[in-house]
Coordinates of C-alpha atoms and ligand atoms in Angstrom, one line a residue:
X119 CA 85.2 165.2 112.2
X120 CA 85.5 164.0 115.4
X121 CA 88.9 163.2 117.8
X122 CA 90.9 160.5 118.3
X123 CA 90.7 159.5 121.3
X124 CA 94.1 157.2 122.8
X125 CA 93.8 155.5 126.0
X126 CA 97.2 153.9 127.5
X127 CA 98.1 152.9 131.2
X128 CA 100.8 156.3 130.6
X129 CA 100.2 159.5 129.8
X130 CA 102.7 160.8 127.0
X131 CA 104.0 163.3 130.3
X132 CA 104.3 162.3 133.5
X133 CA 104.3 164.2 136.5
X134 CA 107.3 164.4 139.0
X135 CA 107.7 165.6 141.9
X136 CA 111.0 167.2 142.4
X137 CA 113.2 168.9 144.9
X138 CA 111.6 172.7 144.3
X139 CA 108.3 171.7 142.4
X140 CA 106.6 169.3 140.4
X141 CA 107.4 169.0 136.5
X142 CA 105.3 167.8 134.0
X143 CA 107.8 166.0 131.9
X144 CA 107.7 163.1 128.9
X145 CA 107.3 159.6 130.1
X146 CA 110.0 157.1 128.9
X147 CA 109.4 154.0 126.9
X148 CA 108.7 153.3 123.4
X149 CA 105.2 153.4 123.3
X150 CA 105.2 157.2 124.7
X151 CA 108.3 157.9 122.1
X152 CA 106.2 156.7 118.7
X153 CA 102.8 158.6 120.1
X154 CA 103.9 161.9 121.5
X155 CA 104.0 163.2 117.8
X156 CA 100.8 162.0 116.7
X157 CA 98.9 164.1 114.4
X158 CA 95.0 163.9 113.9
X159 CA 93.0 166.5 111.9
X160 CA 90.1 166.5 114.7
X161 CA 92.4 166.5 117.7
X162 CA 93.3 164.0 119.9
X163 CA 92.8 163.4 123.6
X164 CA 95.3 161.4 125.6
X165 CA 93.7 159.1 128.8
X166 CA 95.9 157.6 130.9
X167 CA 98.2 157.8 134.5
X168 CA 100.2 160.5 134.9
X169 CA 102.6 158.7 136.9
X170 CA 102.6 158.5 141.2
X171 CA 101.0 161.5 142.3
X172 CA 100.9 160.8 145.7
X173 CA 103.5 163.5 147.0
X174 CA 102.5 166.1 145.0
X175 CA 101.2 168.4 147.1
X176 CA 97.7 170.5 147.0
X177 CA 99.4 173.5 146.7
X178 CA 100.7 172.4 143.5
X179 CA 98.1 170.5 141.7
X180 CA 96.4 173.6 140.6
X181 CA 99.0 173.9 138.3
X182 CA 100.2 170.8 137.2
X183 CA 96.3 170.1 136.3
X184 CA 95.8 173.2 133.9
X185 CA 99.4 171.8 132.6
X186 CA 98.1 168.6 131.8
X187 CA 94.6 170.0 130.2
X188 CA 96.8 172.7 128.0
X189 CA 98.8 169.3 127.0
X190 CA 95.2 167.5 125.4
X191 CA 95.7 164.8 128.7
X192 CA 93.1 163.4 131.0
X193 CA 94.6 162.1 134.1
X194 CA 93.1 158.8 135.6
X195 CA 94.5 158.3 139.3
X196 CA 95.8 155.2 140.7
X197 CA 96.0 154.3 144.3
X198 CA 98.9 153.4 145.9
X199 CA 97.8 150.3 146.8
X200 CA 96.6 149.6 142.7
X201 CA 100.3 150.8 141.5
X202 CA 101.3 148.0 143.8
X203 CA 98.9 145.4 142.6
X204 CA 97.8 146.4 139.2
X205 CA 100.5 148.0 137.9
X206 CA 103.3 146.0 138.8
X207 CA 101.7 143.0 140.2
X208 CA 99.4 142.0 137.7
X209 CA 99.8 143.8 134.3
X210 CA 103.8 144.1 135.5
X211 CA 104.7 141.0 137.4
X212 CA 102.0 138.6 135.4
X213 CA 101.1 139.5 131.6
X214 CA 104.2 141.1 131.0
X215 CA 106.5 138.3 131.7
X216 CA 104.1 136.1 130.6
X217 CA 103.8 137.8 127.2
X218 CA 107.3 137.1 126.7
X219 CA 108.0 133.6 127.5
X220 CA 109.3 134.6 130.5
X221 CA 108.4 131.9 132.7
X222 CA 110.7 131.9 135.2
X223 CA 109.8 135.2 137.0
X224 CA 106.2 134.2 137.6
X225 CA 104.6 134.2 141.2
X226 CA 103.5 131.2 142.6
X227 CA 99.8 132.7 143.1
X228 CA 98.6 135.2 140.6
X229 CA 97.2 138.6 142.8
X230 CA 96.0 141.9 141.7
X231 CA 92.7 140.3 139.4
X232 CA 90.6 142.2 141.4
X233 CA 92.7 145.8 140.6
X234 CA 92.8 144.7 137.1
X235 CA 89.5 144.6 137.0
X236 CA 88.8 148.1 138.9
X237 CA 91.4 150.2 136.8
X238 CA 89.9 149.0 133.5
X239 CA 86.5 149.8 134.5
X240 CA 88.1 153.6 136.3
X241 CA 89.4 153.9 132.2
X242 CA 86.2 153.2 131.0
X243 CA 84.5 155.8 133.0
X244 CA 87.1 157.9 132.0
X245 CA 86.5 157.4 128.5
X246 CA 82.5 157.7 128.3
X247 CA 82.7 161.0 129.7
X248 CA 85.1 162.8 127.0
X249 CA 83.4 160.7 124.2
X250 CA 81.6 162.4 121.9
X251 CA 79.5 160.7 118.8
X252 CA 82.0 160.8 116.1
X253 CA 85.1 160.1 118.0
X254 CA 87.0 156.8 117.4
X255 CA 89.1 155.3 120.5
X256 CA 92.3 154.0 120.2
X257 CA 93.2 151.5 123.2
X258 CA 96.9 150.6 124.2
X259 CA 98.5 147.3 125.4
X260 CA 98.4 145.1 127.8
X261 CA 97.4 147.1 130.9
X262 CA 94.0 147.4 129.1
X263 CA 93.1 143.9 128.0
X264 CA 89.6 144.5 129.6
X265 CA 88.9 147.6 128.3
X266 CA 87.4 146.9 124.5
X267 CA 84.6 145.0 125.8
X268 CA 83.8 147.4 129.1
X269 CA 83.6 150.1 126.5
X270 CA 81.5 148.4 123.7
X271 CA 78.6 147.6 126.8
X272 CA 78.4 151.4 127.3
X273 CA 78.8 152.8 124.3
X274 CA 77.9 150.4 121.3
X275 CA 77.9 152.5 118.4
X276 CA 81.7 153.8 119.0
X277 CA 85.0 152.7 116.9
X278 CA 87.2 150.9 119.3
X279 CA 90.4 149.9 118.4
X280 CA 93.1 148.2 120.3
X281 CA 96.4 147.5 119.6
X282 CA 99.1 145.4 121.5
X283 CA 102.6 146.6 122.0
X284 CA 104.1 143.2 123.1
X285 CA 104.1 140.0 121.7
X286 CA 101.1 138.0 121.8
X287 CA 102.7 134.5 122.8
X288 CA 101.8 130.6 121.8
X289 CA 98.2 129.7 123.0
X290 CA 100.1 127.1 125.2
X291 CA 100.8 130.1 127.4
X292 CA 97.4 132.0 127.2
X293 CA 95.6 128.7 128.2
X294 CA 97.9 128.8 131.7
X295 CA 96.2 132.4 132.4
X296 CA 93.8 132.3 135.7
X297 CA 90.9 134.8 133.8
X298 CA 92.2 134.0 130.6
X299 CA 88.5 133.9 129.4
X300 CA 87.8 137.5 130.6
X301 CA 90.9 138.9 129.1
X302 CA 90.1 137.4 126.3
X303 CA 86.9 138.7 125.7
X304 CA 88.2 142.0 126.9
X305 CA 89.7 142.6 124.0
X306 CA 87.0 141.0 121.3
X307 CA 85.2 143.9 122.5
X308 CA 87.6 145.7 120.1
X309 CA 86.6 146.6 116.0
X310 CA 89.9 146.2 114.9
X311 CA 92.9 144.3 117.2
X312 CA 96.2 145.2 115.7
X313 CA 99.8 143.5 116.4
X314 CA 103.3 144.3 115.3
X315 CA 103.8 140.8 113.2
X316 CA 101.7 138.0 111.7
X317 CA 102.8 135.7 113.9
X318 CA 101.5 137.4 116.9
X319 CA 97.9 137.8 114.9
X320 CA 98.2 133.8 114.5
X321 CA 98.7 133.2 117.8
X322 CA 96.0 135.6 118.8
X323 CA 93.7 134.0 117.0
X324 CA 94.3 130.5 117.8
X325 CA 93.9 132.0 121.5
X326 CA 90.6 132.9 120.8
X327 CA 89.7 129.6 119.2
X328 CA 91.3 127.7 122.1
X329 CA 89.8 129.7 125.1
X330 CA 86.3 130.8 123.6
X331 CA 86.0 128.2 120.7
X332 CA 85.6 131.5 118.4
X333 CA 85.3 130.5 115.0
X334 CA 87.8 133.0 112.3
X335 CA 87.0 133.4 108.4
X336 CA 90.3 134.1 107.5
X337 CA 91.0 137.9 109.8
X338 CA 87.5 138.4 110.6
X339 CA 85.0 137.4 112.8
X340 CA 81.4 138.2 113.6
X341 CA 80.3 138.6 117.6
X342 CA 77.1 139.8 118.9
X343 CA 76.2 143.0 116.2
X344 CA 79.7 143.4 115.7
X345 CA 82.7 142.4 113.0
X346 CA 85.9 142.2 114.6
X347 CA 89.4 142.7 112.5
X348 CA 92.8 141.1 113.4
X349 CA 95.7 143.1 111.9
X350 CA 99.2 143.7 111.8
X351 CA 100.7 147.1 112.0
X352 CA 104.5 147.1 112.8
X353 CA 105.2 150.2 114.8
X354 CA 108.0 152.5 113.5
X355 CA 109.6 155.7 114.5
X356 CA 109.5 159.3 113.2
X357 CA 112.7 159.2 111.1
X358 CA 113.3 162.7 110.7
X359 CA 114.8 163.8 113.8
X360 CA 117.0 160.2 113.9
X361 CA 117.9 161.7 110.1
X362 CA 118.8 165.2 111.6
X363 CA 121.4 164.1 113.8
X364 CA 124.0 163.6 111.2
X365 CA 123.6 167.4 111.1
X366 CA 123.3 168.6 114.2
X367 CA 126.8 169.9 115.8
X368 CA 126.4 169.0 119.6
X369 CA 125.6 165.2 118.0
X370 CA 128.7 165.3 115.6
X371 CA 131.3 166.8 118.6
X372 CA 129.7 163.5 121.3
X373 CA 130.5 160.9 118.0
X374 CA 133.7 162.4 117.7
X375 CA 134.7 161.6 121.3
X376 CA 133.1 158.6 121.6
X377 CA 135.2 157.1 118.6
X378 CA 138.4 159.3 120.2
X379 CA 141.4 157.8 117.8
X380 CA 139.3 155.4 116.1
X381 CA 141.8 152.9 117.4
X382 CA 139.1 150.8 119.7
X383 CA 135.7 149.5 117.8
X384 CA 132.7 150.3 119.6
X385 CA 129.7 148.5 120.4
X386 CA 126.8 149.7 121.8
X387 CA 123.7 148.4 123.6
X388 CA 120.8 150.9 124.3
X389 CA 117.8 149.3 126.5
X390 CA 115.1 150.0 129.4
X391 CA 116.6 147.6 132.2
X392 CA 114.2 144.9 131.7
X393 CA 115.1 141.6 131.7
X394 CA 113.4 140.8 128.2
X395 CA 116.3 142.5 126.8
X396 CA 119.0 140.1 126.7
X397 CA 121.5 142.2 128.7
X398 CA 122.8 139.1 131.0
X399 CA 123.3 137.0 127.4
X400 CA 124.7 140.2 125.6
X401 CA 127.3 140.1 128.2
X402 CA 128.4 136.8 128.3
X403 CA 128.6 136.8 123.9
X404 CA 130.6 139.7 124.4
X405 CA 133.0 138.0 126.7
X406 CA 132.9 134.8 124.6
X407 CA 134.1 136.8 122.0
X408 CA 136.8 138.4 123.8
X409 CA 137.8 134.9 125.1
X410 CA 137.6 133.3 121.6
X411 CA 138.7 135.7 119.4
X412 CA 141.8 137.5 121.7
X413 CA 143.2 139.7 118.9
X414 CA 140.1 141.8 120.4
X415 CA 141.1 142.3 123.7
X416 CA 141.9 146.5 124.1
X417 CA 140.9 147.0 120.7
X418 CA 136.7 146.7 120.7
X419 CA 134.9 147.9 123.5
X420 CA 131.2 148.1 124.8
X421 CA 129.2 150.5 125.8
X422 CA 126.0 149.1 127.8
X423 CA 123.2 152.0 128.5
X424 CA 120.5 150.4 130.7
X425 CA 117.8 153.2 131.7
X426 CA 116.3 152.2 135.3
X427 CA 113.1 150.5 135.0
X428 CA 110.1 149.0 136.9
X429 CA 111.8 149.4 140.2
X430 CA 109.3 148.4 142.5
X431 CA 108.7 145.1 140.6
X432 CA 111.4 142.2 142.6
X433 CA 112.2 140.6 139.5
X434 CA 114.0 143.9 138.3
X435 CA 115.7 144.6 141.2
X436 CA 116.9 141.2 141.4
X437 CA 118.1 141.7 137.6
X438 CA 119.6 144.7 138.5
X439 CA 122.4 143.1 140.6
X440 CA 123.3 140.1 138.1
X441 CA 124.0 142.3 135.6
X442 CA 126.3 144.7 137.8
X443 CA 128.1 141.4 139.0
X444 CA 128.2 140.2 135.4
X445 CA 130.3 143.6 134.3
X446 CA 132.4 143.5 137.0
X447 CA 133.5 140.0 136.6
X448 CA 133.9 140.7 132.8
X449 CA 135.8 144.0 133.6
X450 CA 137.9 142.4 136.3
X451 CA 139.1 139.4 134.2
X452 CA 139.9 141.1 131.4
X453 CA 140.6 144.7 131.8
X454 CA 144.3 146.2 131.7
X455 CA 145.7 149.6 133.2
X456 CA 144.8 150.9 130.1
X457 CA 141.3 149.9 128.8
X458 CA 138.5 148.6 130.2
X459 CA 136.1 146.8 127.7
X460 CA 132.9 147.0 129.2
X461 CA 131.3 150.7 130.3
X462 CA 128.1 150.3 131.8
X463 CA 125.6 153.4 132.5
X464 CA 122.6 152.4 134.7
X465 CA 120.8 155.8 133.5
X466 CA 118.9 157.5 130.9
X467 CA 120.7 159.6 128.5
X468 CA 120.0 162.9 126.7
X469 CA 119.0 162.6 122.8
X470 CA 121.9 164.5 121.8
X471 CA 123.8 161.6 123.3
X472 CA 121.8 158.9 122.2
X473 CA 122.6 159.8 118.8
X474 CA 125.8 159.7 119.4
X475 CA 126.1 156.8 120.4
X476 CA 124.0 155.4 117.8
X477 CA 126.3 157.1 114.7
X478 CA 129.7 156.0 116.7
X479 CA 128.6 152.4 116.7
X480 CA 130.5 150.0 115.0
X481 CA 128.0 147.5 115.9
X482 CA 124.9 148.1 117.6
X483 CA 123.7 145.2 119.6
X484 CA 119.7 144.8 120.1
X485 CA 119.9 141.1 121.3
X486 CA 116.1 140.6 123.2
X487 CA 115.0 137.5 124.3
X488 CA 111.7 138.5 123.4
X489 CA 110.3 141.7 122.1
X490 CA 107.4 143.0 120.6
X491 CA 108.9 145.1 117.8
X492 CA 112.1 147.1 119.4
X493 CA 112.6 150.6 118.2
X494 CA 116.1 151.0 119.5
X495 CA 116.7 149.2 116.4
X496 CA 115.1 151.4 114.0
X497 CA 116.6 154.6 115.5
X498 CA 119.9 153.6 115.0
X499 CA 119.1 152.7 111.1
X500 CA 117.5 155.7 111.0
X501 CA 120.7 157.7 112.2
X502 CA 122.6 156.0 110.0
X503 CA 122.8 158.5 106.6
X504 CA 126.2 157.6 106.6
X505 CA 125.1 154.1 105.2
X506 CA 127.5 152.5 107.7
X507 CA 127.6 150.3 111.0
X508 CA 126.0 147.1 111.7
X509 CA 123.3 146.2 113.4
X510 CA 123.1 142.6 115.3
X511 CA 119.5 142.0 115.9
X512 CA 117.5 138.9 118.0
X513 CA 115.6 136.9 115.8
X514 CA 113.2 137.3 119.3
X515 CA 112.5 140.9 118.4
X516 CA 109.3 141.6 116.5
X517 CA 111.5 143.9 114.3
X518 CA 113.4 140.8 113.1
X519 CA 110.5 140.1 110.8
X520 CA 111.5 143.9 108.8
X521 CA 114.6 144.3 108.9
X522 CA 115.8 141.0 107.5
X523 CA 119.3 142.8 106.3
X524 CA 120.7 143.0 109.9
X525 CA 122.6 140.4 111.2
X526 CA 119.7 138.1 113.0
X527 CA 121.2 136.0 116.1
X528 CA 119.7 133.4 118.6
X529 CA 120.5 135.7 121.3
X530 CA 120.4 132.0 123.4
X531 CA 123.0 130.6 121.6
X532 CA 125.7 132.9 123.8
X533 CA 128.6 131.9 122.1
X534 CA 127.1 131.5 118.6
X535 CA 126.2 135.3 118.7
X536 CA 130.1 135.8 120.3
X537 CA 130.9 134.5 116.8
X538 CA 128.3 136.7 114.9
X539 CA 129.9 139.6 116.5
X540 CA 133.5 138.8 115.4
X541 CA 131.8 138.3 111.9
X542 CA 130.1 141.9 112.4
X543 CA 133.1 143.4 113.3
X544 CA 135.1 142.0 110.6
X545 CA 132.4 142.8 108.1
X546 CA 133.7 144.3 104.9
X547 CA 132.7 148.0 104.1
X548 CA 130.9 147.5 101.0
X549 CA 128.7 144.6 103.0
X550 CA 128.2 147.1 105.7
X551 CA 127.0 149.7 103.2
X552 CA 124.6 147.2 100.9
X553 CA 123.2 145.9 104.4
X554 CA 122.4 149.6 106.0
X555 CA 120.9 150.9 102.8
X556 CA 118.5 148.2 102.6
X557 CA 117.4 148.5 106.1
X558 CA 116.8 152.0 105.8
X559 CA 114.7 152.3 103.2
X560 CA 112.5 149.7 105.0
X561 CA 112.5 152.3 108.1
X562 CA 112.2 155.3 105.7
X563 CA 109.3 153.6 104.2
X564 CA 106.9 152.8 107.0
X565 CA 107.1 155.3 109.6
X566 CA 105.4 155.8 112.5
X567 CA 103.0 158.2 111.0
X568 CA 102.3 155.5 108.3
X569 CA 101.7 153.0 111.4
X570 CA 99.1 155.2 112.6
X571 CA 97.5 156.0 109.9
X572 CA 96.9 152.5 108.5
X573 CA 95.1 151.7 112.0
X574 CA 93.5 154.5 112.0
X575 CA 92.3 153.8 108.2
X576 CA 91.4 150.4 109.1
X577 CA 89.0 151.4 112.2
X578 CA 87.2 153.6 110.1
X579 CA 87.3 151.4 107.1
X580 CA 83.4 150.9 105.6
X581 CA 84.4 147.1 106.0
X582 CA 83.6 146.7 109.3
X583 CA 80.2 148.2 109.3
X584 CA 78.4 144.9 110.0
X585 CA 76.7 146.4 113.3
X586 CA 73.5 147.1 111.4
X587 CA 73.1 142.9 111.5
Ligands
ADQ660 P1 109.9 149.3 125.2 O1 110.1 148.0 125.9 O2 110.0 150.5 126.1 O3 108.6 149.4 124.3 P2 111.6 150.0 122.8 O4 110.7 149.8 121.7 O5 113.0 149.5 122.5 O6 111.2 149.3 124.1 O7 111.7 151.5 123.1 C1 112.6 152.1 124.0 C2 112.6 153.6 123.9 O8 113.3 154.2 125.0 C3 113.4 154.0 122.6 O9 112.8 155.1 122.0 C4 114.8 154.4 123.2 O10 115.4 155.4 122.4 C5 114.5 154.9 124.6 N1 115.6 154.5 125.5 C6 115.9 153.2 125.8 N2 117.0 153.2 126.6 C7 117.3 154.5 126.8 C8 118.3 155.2 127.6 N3 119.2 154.5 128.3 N4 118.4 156.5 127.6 C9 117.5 157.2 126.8 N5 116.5 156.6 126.1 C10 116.4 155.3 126.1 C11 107.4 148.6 124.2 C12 107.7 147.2 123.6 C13 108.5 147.2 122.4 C14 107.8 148.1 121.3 C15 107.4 149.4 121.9 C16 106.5 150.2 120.9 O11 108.3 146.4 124.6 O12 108.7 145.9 121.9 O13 108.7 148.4 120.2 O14 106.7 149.3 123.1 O15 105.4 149.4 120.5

């Protein structure tokens, strides 16, 4: 049997240089999160950027190479001057707004085609020279778009998948891309093309009619020897240790002072800083309710977690300070010497904390403008055994299209969601309990391991052997 091989623009670790020595350490962000426990009965071999490397010095590298090789990873170095203008310039600071509607943030001139172009083809190299006959590849997101079709020139006869962890927007949007023909047929290059909802596959497809006038027979289409198959594959989490927390003492003692006298209702936010996640908007619902409904004021409070993100890209840094001067006006106009209704933490936290935070929630608030699925959503309904809290989720998320029991909002309609938060708070318990179940069965059901083995099934399905044509 041969290995799965994964290719994504981050390694599952990343390397850090700190004060004494470099650590080898797991990267952040859901992608990295739903793959580290992969299982696959040949093996699996992980391609992708370890992270900056630049400081780390020779001395060192000895060791944080064998580290990486014991881990099953292959490290494909960037240069500074391709972090810059691959990483966050064009895959960063072009497709990933893009992606997401995000219009706004988008430079005037689009730079860093030529990076693109070189990392993808560095990946490819990378890849040809671990595959062996037998192995299927598994590519990842949009850092890659290129990559499917690099890899099917060299190596015809391999199983390519790729799968997208964003959304894939309106054609409208694609059709505004500078090289939207090459990214494009990047990723036709691909057997299988998975997405986390339908809707994304539509668009997809229309994309490809629009920019290549491809012709579709319903998910399939034939190219040059090969079938190609659109899919959709919602990603999910590993539920068990979101389960495990309900019995886990350090997890109970953090719930226990986070609720204190259970006199204050808690809600929670939980997000990478990016400005896809609704944060500004969550804030200003948030004070709309207080301002609306004032029965609330020093009796809910919220707790906003934002883990630092993207840092060299300007648009985050810029993001950075609106939300800082959005709590402090919020906190300043309505705070008293004895509460304070918004606490914001620009930081990761621990798991044991995270869970915490996720069981003390009265409401948990995943409000995105745009997402592709959103698994901040699914861990907290997977924490949930106690069958209670509520979750208030953006109809924007790809995760909207599951869990249809939460309480969707138009995360732009700022004081409409205001009004769905009174509503969640005021939710009555046997609502709360009917609501919870329902979404965690749906979590329960398709996990993450189910998510990877359907793809995985559906690359090596017998279907797609057209090639002999
Ligand atoms: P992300 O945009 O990174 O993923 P998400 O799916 O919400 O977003 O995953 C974030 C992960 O980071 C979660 O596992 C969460 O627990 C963790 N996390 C977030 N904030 C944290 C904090 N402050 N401290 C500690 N941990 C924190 C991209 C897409 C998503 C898609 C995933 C997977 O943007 O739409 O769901 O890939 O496909």
């Amino acid at each position: 049997m041969g290995r799965l091989i994964l290719v994504a623009n981050r390694l599952p670790v990343t390397v850090t240089r700190g004060p004494e020595m470099t650590h080898v350490s797991p990267s952040p962000g859901g992608l990295a999160a739903a793959l580290r426990g992969l299982r696959y009965p040949g093996g699996t071999v992980w391609i992708g950027w370890p992270g900056p490397v630049q400081g780390v010095p020779a001395s060192e590298w000895l060791h944080v190479e064998t580290r990486l090789r014991e881990l099953g990873t292959v490290p494909v170095m960037l240069t500074a001057r391709e972090v810059t203008r691959f990483y966050e310039g064009f895959a960063n600071g072009i497709l990933w707004p893009l992606f997401h509607y995000v219009t706004g943030v988008l430079p005037l001139r689009v730079e860093g085609w030529e990076e693109y172009q070189a990392v993808n083809a560095r990946f490819a190299e990378a890849v040809v020279s671990q595959y062996r006959a037998g192995d299927v590849i598994w590519v990842h997101d949009y850092h890659l778009l290129l990559l499917p079709s690099m890899l099917r020139a060299r190596l015809p006869d391999a199983r390519i998948g790729f799968f997208l962890h964003i959304p894939f927007p309106t054609s409208e949007l694609i059709a505004t891309l500078p090289h939207r023909e090459e990214l494009m047929r990047g990723m036709m290059g691909a057997d299988v093309v998975g997405f986390h909802t339908m809707q994304y596959a539509r668009h997809f497809r229309s994309a490809t009619e629009r920019v290549l006038g491809e012709i579709w027979h319903g998910d399939t289409l034939e190219r040059a020897g090969h079938r190609l198959r659109v899919g959709v594959f919602p990603i999910s989490i590993d539920v068990e240790p979101f389960e495990a927390a309900a019995t886990d003492p350090q997890v109970e003692q953090e719930t226990a002072l986070l609720r204190g006298d259970g006199a204050e209702r808690l809600l929670v936010g939980i997000d990478r800083l990016d400005y896809t996640k609704g944060i500004p908007r969550r804030l200003l619902a948030f004070e709309s309710l207080l301002r609306r409904h004032a029965e609330w004021r020093g009796r809910v409070r919220l707790i906003q977690v934002a883990v630092p993100s993207r840092t060299g890209v300007t648009a985050y840094s810029k993001f950075r300070h609106e939300i800082d001067a959005l709590v402090g006006r919020i906190n300043g106009d309505f705070a008293t010497p004895h509460w304070t209704p918004v606490r914001y933490l620009h930081q990761s936290v621990p798991m044991y904390q995270l869970l915490a935070l996720y069981r003390a929630a009265d409401v948990m608030l995943v409000t995105p403008v745009r997402d592709g699925m959103n698994l901040v959503a699914k861990e907290f309904v997977a924490t949930r055994s106690d069958d209670d809290g509520v979750l208030v989720l953006s109809e924007f998320a790809g995760a909207a299209a599951e869990l249809t029991a939460a309480v969707l909002v138009n995360p732009y309609d700022v004081d409409g969601t205001g009004e769905r938060l009174h509503g969640a708070l005021t939710m009555p318990r046997e609502e709360r309990r009917t609501r919870m179940k329902s979404l965690r069965a749906v979590v329960r059901e398709y996990d993450v391991h189910r998510w990877t083995h359907d793809f995985v099934d559906t690359l090596l399905s017998p279907a797609l052997e057209a090639r002999e044509t």
